[in-house]
Amino acid sequence: MLITRRHLVAGGVAAAGAAAAARADTLVPTSSQDLGPFYPIVRPPDHDADLTRVKGRSGVATGQPINVLGRIVDRHGNPIRNAQVDIWQCNAAGRYAHPGDTGNPAALDPNFQGFARLASDRDGRFKFRSVKPKEYDTPIGRRTPHIHYSIDGHSERLVTQMYFPGEPLNDIDFLLKNANPKQSVIAEVAERLSGDPQALAYRWTVVLGLG
Ligand SMILES: [Fe+2]
């Protein structure tokens, strides 16, 4: 067959497409992490996407506000819609609203929600507003700031933790060091939202290997 320029271009496009598909097939699943001891025993009635306010109270949670912009995809990069996303975290003083967090001298914050149950949208996205969690001590080591997640996809539940970039304790945290790959559980700094300029913003993509 006579190989024309058109054939070469078409072949190149096909090869590029195949290469892109191969790359998309190799998205690395987000690492799992320990559930930890502080998943709420009783989920609070207020579990919306604004953790800085508690329904029925006029106060605002203490701490540095943050927005987390998340996205859940499968290993091909396809969005996972309507995944259930549970998040829980300590407050800006390092304390969990959990009866098991006993040895911690830090104060509870009555205006901090501490837990949310969200759903990803049709693009696999979810978003919440919170305060930056503080590092805290445990009997086996100091924890770097993190937010806990339990994500129910369509075929998989992922229990993991999301970390913040550039934290000094990230290099020594005894759970983060087990993440594989470590980078999969560290969020990226994002541009602050125009309507919420005082809040730091972070972007995190979760890859559910089985969807
Ligand atoms: Fe924790």
mmCIF file with all atom_site columns, N, CA and C in Angstrom, residues 162-208:
data_model
loop_
_atom_site.group_PDB
_atom_site.id
_atom_site.type_symbol
_atom_site.label_atom_id
_atom_site.label_alt_id
_atom_site.label_comp_id
_atom_site.label_asym_id
_atom_site.label_entity_id
_atom_site.label_seq_id
_atom_site.pdbx_PDB_ins_code
_atom_site.Cartn_x
_atom_site.Cartn_y
_atom_site.Cartn_z
_atom_site.occupancy
_atom_site.B_iso_or_equiv
_atom_site.pdbx_formal_charge
_atom_site.auth_seq_id
_atom_site.auth_comp_id
_atom_site.auth_asym_id
_atom_site.auth_atom_id
_atom_site.pdbx_PDB_model_num
ATOM 1   N N  . MET A 1 162 ? -6.193  12.556 54.168 1.00 0.00 ? 162 MET A N  1
ATOM 2   C CA . MET A 1 162 ? -5.643  13.575 53.270 1.00 0.00 ? 162 MET A CA 1
ATOM 3   C C  . MET A 1 162 ? -4.726  14.488 54.073 1.00 0.00 ? 162 MET A C  1
ATOM 4   N N  . TYR A 1 163 ? -3.566  14.756 53.498 1.00 0.00 ? 163 TYR A N  1
ATOM 5   C CA . TYR A 1 163 ? -2.562  15.562 54.184 1.00 0.00 ? 163 TYR A CA 1
ATOM 6   C C  . TYR A 1 163 ? -2.350  16.886 53.462 1.00 0.00 ? 163 TYR A C  1
ATOM 7   N N  . PHE A 1 164 ? -1.635  17.792 54.137 1.00 0.00 ? 164 PHE A N  1
ATOM 8   C CA . PHE A 1 164 ? -1.406  19.133 53.601 1.00 0.00 ? 164 PHE A CA 1
ATOM 9   C C  . PHE A 1 164 ? 0.045   19.257 53.142 1.00 0.00 ? 164 PHE A C  1
ATOM 10  N N  . PRO A 1 165 ? 0.268   19.898 52.004 1.00 0.00 ? 165 PRO A N  1
ATOM 11  C CA . PRO A 1 165 ? 1.632   19.985 51.493 1.00 0.00 ? 165 PRO A CA 1
ATOM 12  C C  . PRO A 1 165 ? 2.501   20.901 52.354 1.00 0.00 ? 165 PRO A C  1
ATOM 13  N N  . GLY A 1 166 ? 3.767   20.567 52.441 1.00 0.00 ? 166 GLY A N  1
ATOM 14  C CA . GLY A 1 166 ? 4.738   21.441 53.094 1.00 0.00 ? 166 GLY A CA 1
ATOM 15  C C  . GLY A 1 166 ? 4.742   21.412 54.601 1.00 0.00 ? 166 GLY A C  1
ATOM 16  N N  . GLU A 1 167 ? 4.033   20.502 55.211 1.00 0.00 ? 167 GLU A N  1
ATOM 17  C CA . GLU A 1 167 ? 4.001   20.443 56.670 1.00 0.00 ? 167 GLU A CA 1
ATOM 18  C C  . GLU A 1 167 ? 5.292   19.800 57.191 1.00 0.00 ? 167 GLU A C  1
ATOM 19  N N  . PRO A 1 168 ? 5.930   20.416 58.194 1.00 0.00 ? 168 PRO A N  1
ATOM 20  C CA . PRO A 1 168 ? 7.202   19.876 58.691 1.00 0.00 ? 168 PRO A CA 1
ATOM 21  C C  . PRO A 1 168 ? 7.088   18.438 59.198 1.00 0.00 ? 168 PRO A C  1
ATOM 22  N N  . LEU A 1 169 ? 5.936   18.074 59.764 1.00 0.00 ? 169 LEU A N  1
ATOM 23  C CA . LEU A 1 169 ? 5.799   16.727 60.322 1.00 0.00 ? 169 LEU A CA 1
ATOM 24  C C  . LEU A 1 169 ? 5.472   15.661 59.269 1.00 0.00 ? 169 LEU A C  1
ATOM 25  N N  . ASN A 1 170 ? 5.248   16.095 58.031 1.00 0.00 ? 170 ASN A N  1
ATOM 26  C CA . ASN A 1 170 ? 4.931   15.109 56.988 1.00 0.00 ? 170 ASN A CA 1
ATOM 27  C C  . ASN A 1 170 ? 6.049   14.088 56.806 1.00 0.00 ? 170 ASN A C  1
ATOM 28  N N  . ASP A 1 171 ? 7.269   14.491 57.107 1.00 0.00 ? 171 ASP A N  1
ATOM 29  C CA . ASP A 1 171 ? 8.404   13.577 56.884 1.00 0.00 ? 171 ASP A CA 1
ATOM 30  C C  . ASP A 1 171 ? 8.540   12.518 57.971 1.00 0.00 ? 171 ASP A C  1
ATOM 31  N N  . ILE A 1 172 ? 7.883   12.730 59.101 1.00 0.00 ? 172 ILE A N  1
ATOM 32  C CA . ILE A 1 172 ? 8.076   11.781 60.199 1.00 0.00 ? 172 ILE A CA 1
ATOM 33  C C  . ILE A 1 172 ? 6.780   11.127 60.657 1.00 0.00 ? 172 ILE A C  1
ATOM 34  N N  . ASP A 1 173 ? 5.636   11.532 60.097 1.00 0.00 ? 173 ASP A N  1
ATOM 35  C CA . ASP A 1 173 ? 4.360   10.963 60.528 1.00 0.00 ? 173 ASP A CA 1
ATOM 36  C C  . ASP A 1 173 ? 4.352   9.448  60.286 1.00 0.00 ? 173 ASP A C  1
ATOM 37  N N  . PHE A 1 174 ? 3.995   8.691  61.328 1.00 0.00 ? 174 PHE A N  1
ATOM 38  C CA . PHE A 1 174 ? 4.134   7.228  61.240 1.00 0.00 ? 174 PHE A CA 1
ATOM 39  C C  . PHE A 1 174 ? 3.075   6.575  60.361 1.00 0.00 ? 174 PHE A C  1
ATOM 40  N N  . LEU A 1 175 ? 1.988   7.272  60.058 1.00 0.00 ? 175 LEU A N  1
ATOM 41  C CA . LEU A 1 175 ? 1.014   6.715  59.117 1.00 0.00 ? 175 LEU A CA 1
ATOM 42  C C  . LEU A 1 175 ? 1.275   7.199  57.696 1.00 0.00 ? 175 LEU A C  1
ATOM 43  N N  . LEU A 1 176 ? 1.593   8.465  57.564 1.00 0.00 ? 176 LEU A N  1
ATOM 44  C CA . LEU A 1 176 ? 1.864   8.988  56.217 1.00 0.00 ? 176 LEU A CA 1
ATOM 45  C C  . LEU A 1 176 ? 3.035   8.251  55.574 1.00 0.00 ? 176 LEU A C  1
ATOM 46  N N  . LYS A 1 177 ? 4.004   7.843  56.372 1.00 0.00 ? 177 LYS A N  1
ATOM 47  C CA . LYS A 1 177 ? 5.168   7.185  55.767 1.00 0.00 ? 177 LYS A CA 1
ATOM 48  C C  . LYS A 1 177 ? 4.790   5.824  55.160 1.00 0.00 ? 177 LYS A C  1
ATOM 49  N N  . ASN A 1 178 ? 3.645   5.266  55.574 1.00 0.00 ? 178 ASN A N  1
ATOM 50  C CA . ASN A 1 178 ? 3.199   3.987  55.004 1.00 0.00 ? 178 ASN A CA 1
ATOM 51  C C  . ASN A 1 178 ? 2.368   4.153  53.735 1.00 0.00 ? 178 ASN A C  1
ATOM 52  N N  . ALA A 1 179 ? 2.010   5.385  53.405 1.00 0.00 ? 179 ALA A N  1
ATOM 53  C CA . ALA A 1 179 ? 1.179   5.597  52.212 1.00 0.00 ? 179 ALA A CA 1
ATOM 54  C C  . ALA A 1 179 ? 1.969   5.221  50.962 1.00 0.00 ? 179 ALA A C  1
ATOM 55  N N  . ASN A 1 180 ? 1.287   4.564  50.031 1.00 0.00 ? 180 ASN A N  1
ATOM 56  C CA . ASN A 1 180 ? 1.962   4.117  48.819 1.00 0.00 ? 180 ASN A CA 1
ATOM 57  C C  . ASN A 1 180 ? 1.058   4.313  47.607 1.00 0.00 ? 180 ASN A C  1
ATOM 58  N N  . PRO A 1 181 ? 1.359   5.326  46.764 1.00 0.00 ? 181 PRO A N  1
ATOM 59  C CA . PRO A 1 181 ? 2.454   6.275  46.937 1.00 0.00 ? 181 PRO A CA 1
ATOM 60  C C  . PRO A 1 181 ? 2.052   7.406  47.878 1.00 0.00 ? 181 PRO A C  1
ATOM 61  N N  . LYS A 1 182 ? 3.069   7.926  48.541 1.00 0.00 ? 182 LYS A N  1
ATOM 62  C CA . LYS A 1 182 ? 2.844   8.976  49.541 1.00 0.00 ? 182 LYS A CA 1
ATOM 63  C C  . LYS A 1 182 ? 2.146   10.188 48.923 1.00 0.00 ? 182 LYS A C  1
ATOM 64  N N  . GLN A 1 183 ? 2.567   10.522 47.694 1.00 0.00 ? 183 GLN A N  1
ATOM 65  C CA . GLN A 1 183 ? 2.026   11.728 47.063 1.00 0.00 ? 183 GLN A CA 1
ATOM 66  C C  . GLN A 1 183 ? 0.523   11.624 46.817 1.00 0.00 ? 183 GLN A C  1
ATOM 67  N N  . SER A 1 184 ? 0.005   10.385 46.764 1.00 0.00 ? 184 SER A N  1
ATOM 68  C CA . SER A 1 184 ? -1.413  10.224 46.453 1.00 0.00 ? 184 SER A CA 1
ATOM 69  C C  . SER A 1 184 ? -2.328  10.727 47.560 1.00 0.00 ? 184 SER A C  1
ATOM 70  N N  . VAL A 1 185 ? -1.788  10.908 48.748 1.00 0.00 ? 185 VAL A N  1
ATOM 71  C CA . VAL A 1 185 ? -2.633  11.364 49.864 1.00 0.00 ? 185 VAL A CA 1
ATOM 72  C C  . VAL A 1 185 ? -2.294  12.783 50.310 1.00 0.00 ? 185 VAL A C  1
ATOM 73  N N  . ILE A 1 186 ? -1.454  13.469 49.560 1.00 0.00 ? 186 ILE A N  1
ATOM 74  C CA . ILE A 1 186 ? -1.115  14.857 49.894 1.00 0.00 ? 186 ILE A CA 1
ATOM 75  C C  . ILE A 1 186 ? -1.805  15.786 48.902 1.00 0.00 ? 186 ILE A C  1
ATOM 76  N N  . ALA A 1 187 ? -2.638  16.672 49.424 1.00 0.00 ? 187 ALA A N  1
ATOM 77  C CA . ALA A 1 187 ? -3.376  17.608 48.568 1.00 0.00 ? 187 ALA A CA 1
ATOM 78  C C  . ALA A 1 187 ? -2.418  18.640 47.979 1.00 0.00 ? 187 ALA A C  1
ATOM 79  N N  . GLU A 1 188 ? -2.911  19.358 46.972 1.00 0.00 ? 188 GLU A N  1
ATOM 80  C CA . GLU A 1 188 ? -2.139  20.456 46.384 1.00 0.00 ? 188 GLU A CA 1
ATOM 81  C C  . GLU A 1 188 ? -2.770  21.776 46.814 1.00 0.00 ? 188 GLU A C  1
ATOM 82  N N  . VAL A 1 189 ? -1.929  22.795 46.906 1.00 0.00 ? 189 VAL A N  1
ATOM 83  C CA . VAL A 1 189 ? -2.454  24.128 47.150 1.00 0.00 ? 189 VAL A CA 1
ATOM 84  C C  . VAL A 1 189 ? -3.208  24.572 45.901 1.00 0.00 ? 189 VAL A C  1
ATOM 85  N N  . ALA A 1 190 ? -4.389  25.117 46.112 1.00 0.00 ? 190 ALA A N  1
ATOM 86  C CA . ALA A 1 190 ? -5.203  25.607 44.993 1.00 0.00 ? 190 ALA A CA 1
ATOM 87  C C  . ALA A 1 190 ? -5.395  27.109 45.130 1.00 0.00 ? 190 ALA A C  1
ATOM 88  N N  . GLU A 1 191 ? -5.851  27.703 44.073 1.00 0.00 ? 191 GLU A N  1
ATOM 89  C CA . GLU A 1 191 ? -6.150  29.137 44.113 1.00 0.00 ? 191 GLU A CA 1
ATOM 90  C C  . GLU A 1 191 ? -7.327  29.372 45.056 1.00 0.00 ? 191 GLU A C  1
ATOM 91  N N  . ARG A 1 192 ? -7.217  30.399 45.874 1.00 0.00 ? 192 ARG A N  1
ATOM 92  C CA . ARG A 1 192 ? -8.323  30.680 46.800 1.00 0.00 ? 192 ARG A CA 1
ATOM 93  C C  . ARG A 1 192 ? -9.585  31.031 46.024 1.00 0.00 ? 192 ARG A C  1
ATOM 94  N N  . LEU A 1 193 ? -10.716 30.673 46.583 1.00 0.00 ? 193 LEU A N  1
ATOM 95  C CA . LEU A 1 193 ? -11.983 30.933 45.904 1.00 0.00 ? 193 LEU A CA 1
ATOM 96  C C  . LEU A 1 193 ? -12.283 32.426 45.956 1.00 0.00 ? 193 LEU A C  1
ATOM 97  N N  . SER A 1 194 ? -12.734 32.974 44.857 1.00 0.00 ? 194 SER A N  1
ATOM 98  C CA . SER A 1 194 ? -12.942 34.425 44.779 1.00 0.00 ? 194 SER A CA 1
ATOM 99  C C  . SER A 1 194 ? -13.971 34.894 45.807 1.00 0.00 ? 194 SER A C  1
ATOM 100 N N  . GLY A 1 195 ? -14.932 34.058 46.107 1.00 0.00 ? 195 GLY A N  1
ATOM 101 C CA . GLY A 1 195 ? -15.943 34.460 47.073 1.00 0.00 ? 195 GLY A CA 1
ATOM 102 C C  . GLY A 1 195 ? -15.562 34.174 48.518 1.00 0.00 ? 195 GLY A C  1
ATOM 103 N N  . ASP A 1 196 ? -14.377 33.635 48.726 1.00 0.00 ? 196 ASP A N  1
ATOM 104 C CA . ASP A 1 196 ? -13.970 33.227 50.082 1.00 0.00 ? 196 ASP A CA 1
ATOM 105 C C  . ASP A 1 196 ? -12.462 33.420 50.225 1.00 0.00 ? 196 ASP A C  1
ATOM 106 N N  . PRO A 1 197 ? -12.005 34.674 50.051 1.00 0.00 ? 197 PRO A N  1
ATOM 107 C CA . PRO A 1 197 ? -10.562 34.905 49.938 1.00 0.00 ? 197 PRO A CA 1
ATOM 108 C C  . PRO A 1 197 ? -9.769  34.641 51.208 1.00 0.00 ? 197 PRO A C  1
ATOM 109 N N  . GLN A 1 198 ? -10.433 34.638 52.352 1.00 0.00 ? 198 GLN A N  1
ATOM 110 C CA . GLN A 1 198 ? -9.669  34.406 53.587 1.00 0.00 ? 198 GLN A CA 1
ATOM 111 C C  . GLN A 1 198 ? -9.368  32.936 53.831 1.00 0.00 ? 198 GLN A C  1
ATOM 112 N N  . ALA A 1 199 ? -10.002 32.072 53.093 1.00 0.00 ? 199 ALA A N  1
ATOM 113 C CA . ALA A 1 199 ? -9.795  30.632 53.295 1.00 0.00 ? 199 ALA A CA 1
ATOM 114 C C  . ALA A 1 199 ? -8.701  30.105 52.361 1.00 0.00 ? 199 ALA A C  1
ATOM 115 N N  . LEU A 1 200 ? -7.766  29.344 52.918 1.00 0.00 ? 200 LEU A N  1
ATOM 116 C CA . LEU A 1 200 ? -6.812  28.619 52.079 1.00 0.00 ? 200 LEU A CA 1
ATOM 117 C C  . LEU A 1 200 ? -7.586  27.583 51.272 1.00 0.00 ? 200 LEU A C  1
ATOM 118 N N  . ALA A 1 201 ? -7.057  27.219 50.132 1.00 0.00 ? 201 ALA A N  1
ATOM 119 C CA . ALA A 1 201 ? -7.760  26.243 49.296 1.00 0.00 ? 201 ALA A CA 1
ATOM 120 C C  . ALA A 1 201 ? -6.810  25.111 48.906 1.00 0.00 ? 201 ALA A C  1
ATOM 121 N N  . TYR A 1 202 ? -7.367  23.913 48.874 1.00 0.00 ? 202 TYR A N  1
ATOM 122 C CA . TYR A 1 202 ? -6.589  22.715 48.529 1.00 0.00 ? 202 TYR A CA 1
ATOM 123 C C  . TYR A 1 202 ? -7.380  21.876 47.537 1.00 0.00 ? 202 TYR A C  1
ATOM 124 N N  . ARG A 1 203 ? -6.629  21.248 46.654 1.00 0.00 ? 203 ARG A N  1
ATOM 125 C CA . ARG A 1 203 ? -7.244  20.396 45.641 1.00 0.00 ? 203 ARG A CA 1
ATOM 126 C C  . ARG A 1 203 ? -6.696  18.983 45.823 1.00 0.00 ? 203 ARG A C  1
ATOM 127 N N  . TRP A 1 204 ? -7.578  18.008 45.730 1.00 0.00 ? 204 TRP A N  1
ATOM 128 C CA . TRP A 1 204 ? -7.141  16.620 45.926 1.00 0.00 ? 204 TRP A CA 1
ATOM 129 C C  . TRP A 1 204 ? -7.944  15.706 45.012 1.00 0.00 ? 204 TRP A C  1
ATOM 130 N N  . THR A 1 205 ? -7.240  14.903 44.239 1.00 0.00 ? 205 THR A N  1
ATOM 131 C CA . THR A 1 205 ? -7.893  13.925 43.375 1.00 0.00 ? 205 THR A CA 1
ATOM 132 C C  . THR A 1 205 ? -7.734  12.536 43.992 1.00 0.00 ? 205 THR A C  1
ATOM 133 N N  . VAL A 1 206 ? -8.859  11.865 44.146 1.00 0.00 ? 206 VAL A N  1
ATOM 134 C CA . VAL A 1 206 ? -8.884  10.515 44.693 1.00 0.00 ? 206 VAL A CA 1
ATOM 135 C C  . VAL A 1 206 ? -9.100  9.529  43.543 1.00 0.00 ? 206 VAL A C  1
ATOM 136 N N  . VAL A 1 207 ? -8.236  8.556  43.429 1.00 0.00 ? 207 VAL A N  1
ATOM 137 C CA . VAL A 1 207 ? -8.383  7.529  42.411 1.00 0.00 ? 207 VAL A CA 1
ATOM 138 C C  . VAL A 1 207 ? -8.820  6.232  43.089 1.00 0.00 ? 207 VAL A C  1
ATOM 139 N N  . LEU A 1 208 ? -10.042 5.803  42.771 1.00 0.00 ? 208 LEU A N  1
ATOM 140 C CA . LEU A 1 208 ? -10.533 4.519  43.280 1.00 0.00 ? 208 LEU A CA 1
ATOM 141 C C  . LEU A 1 208 ? -10.211 3.458  42.222 1.00 0.00 ? 208 LEU A C  1
#
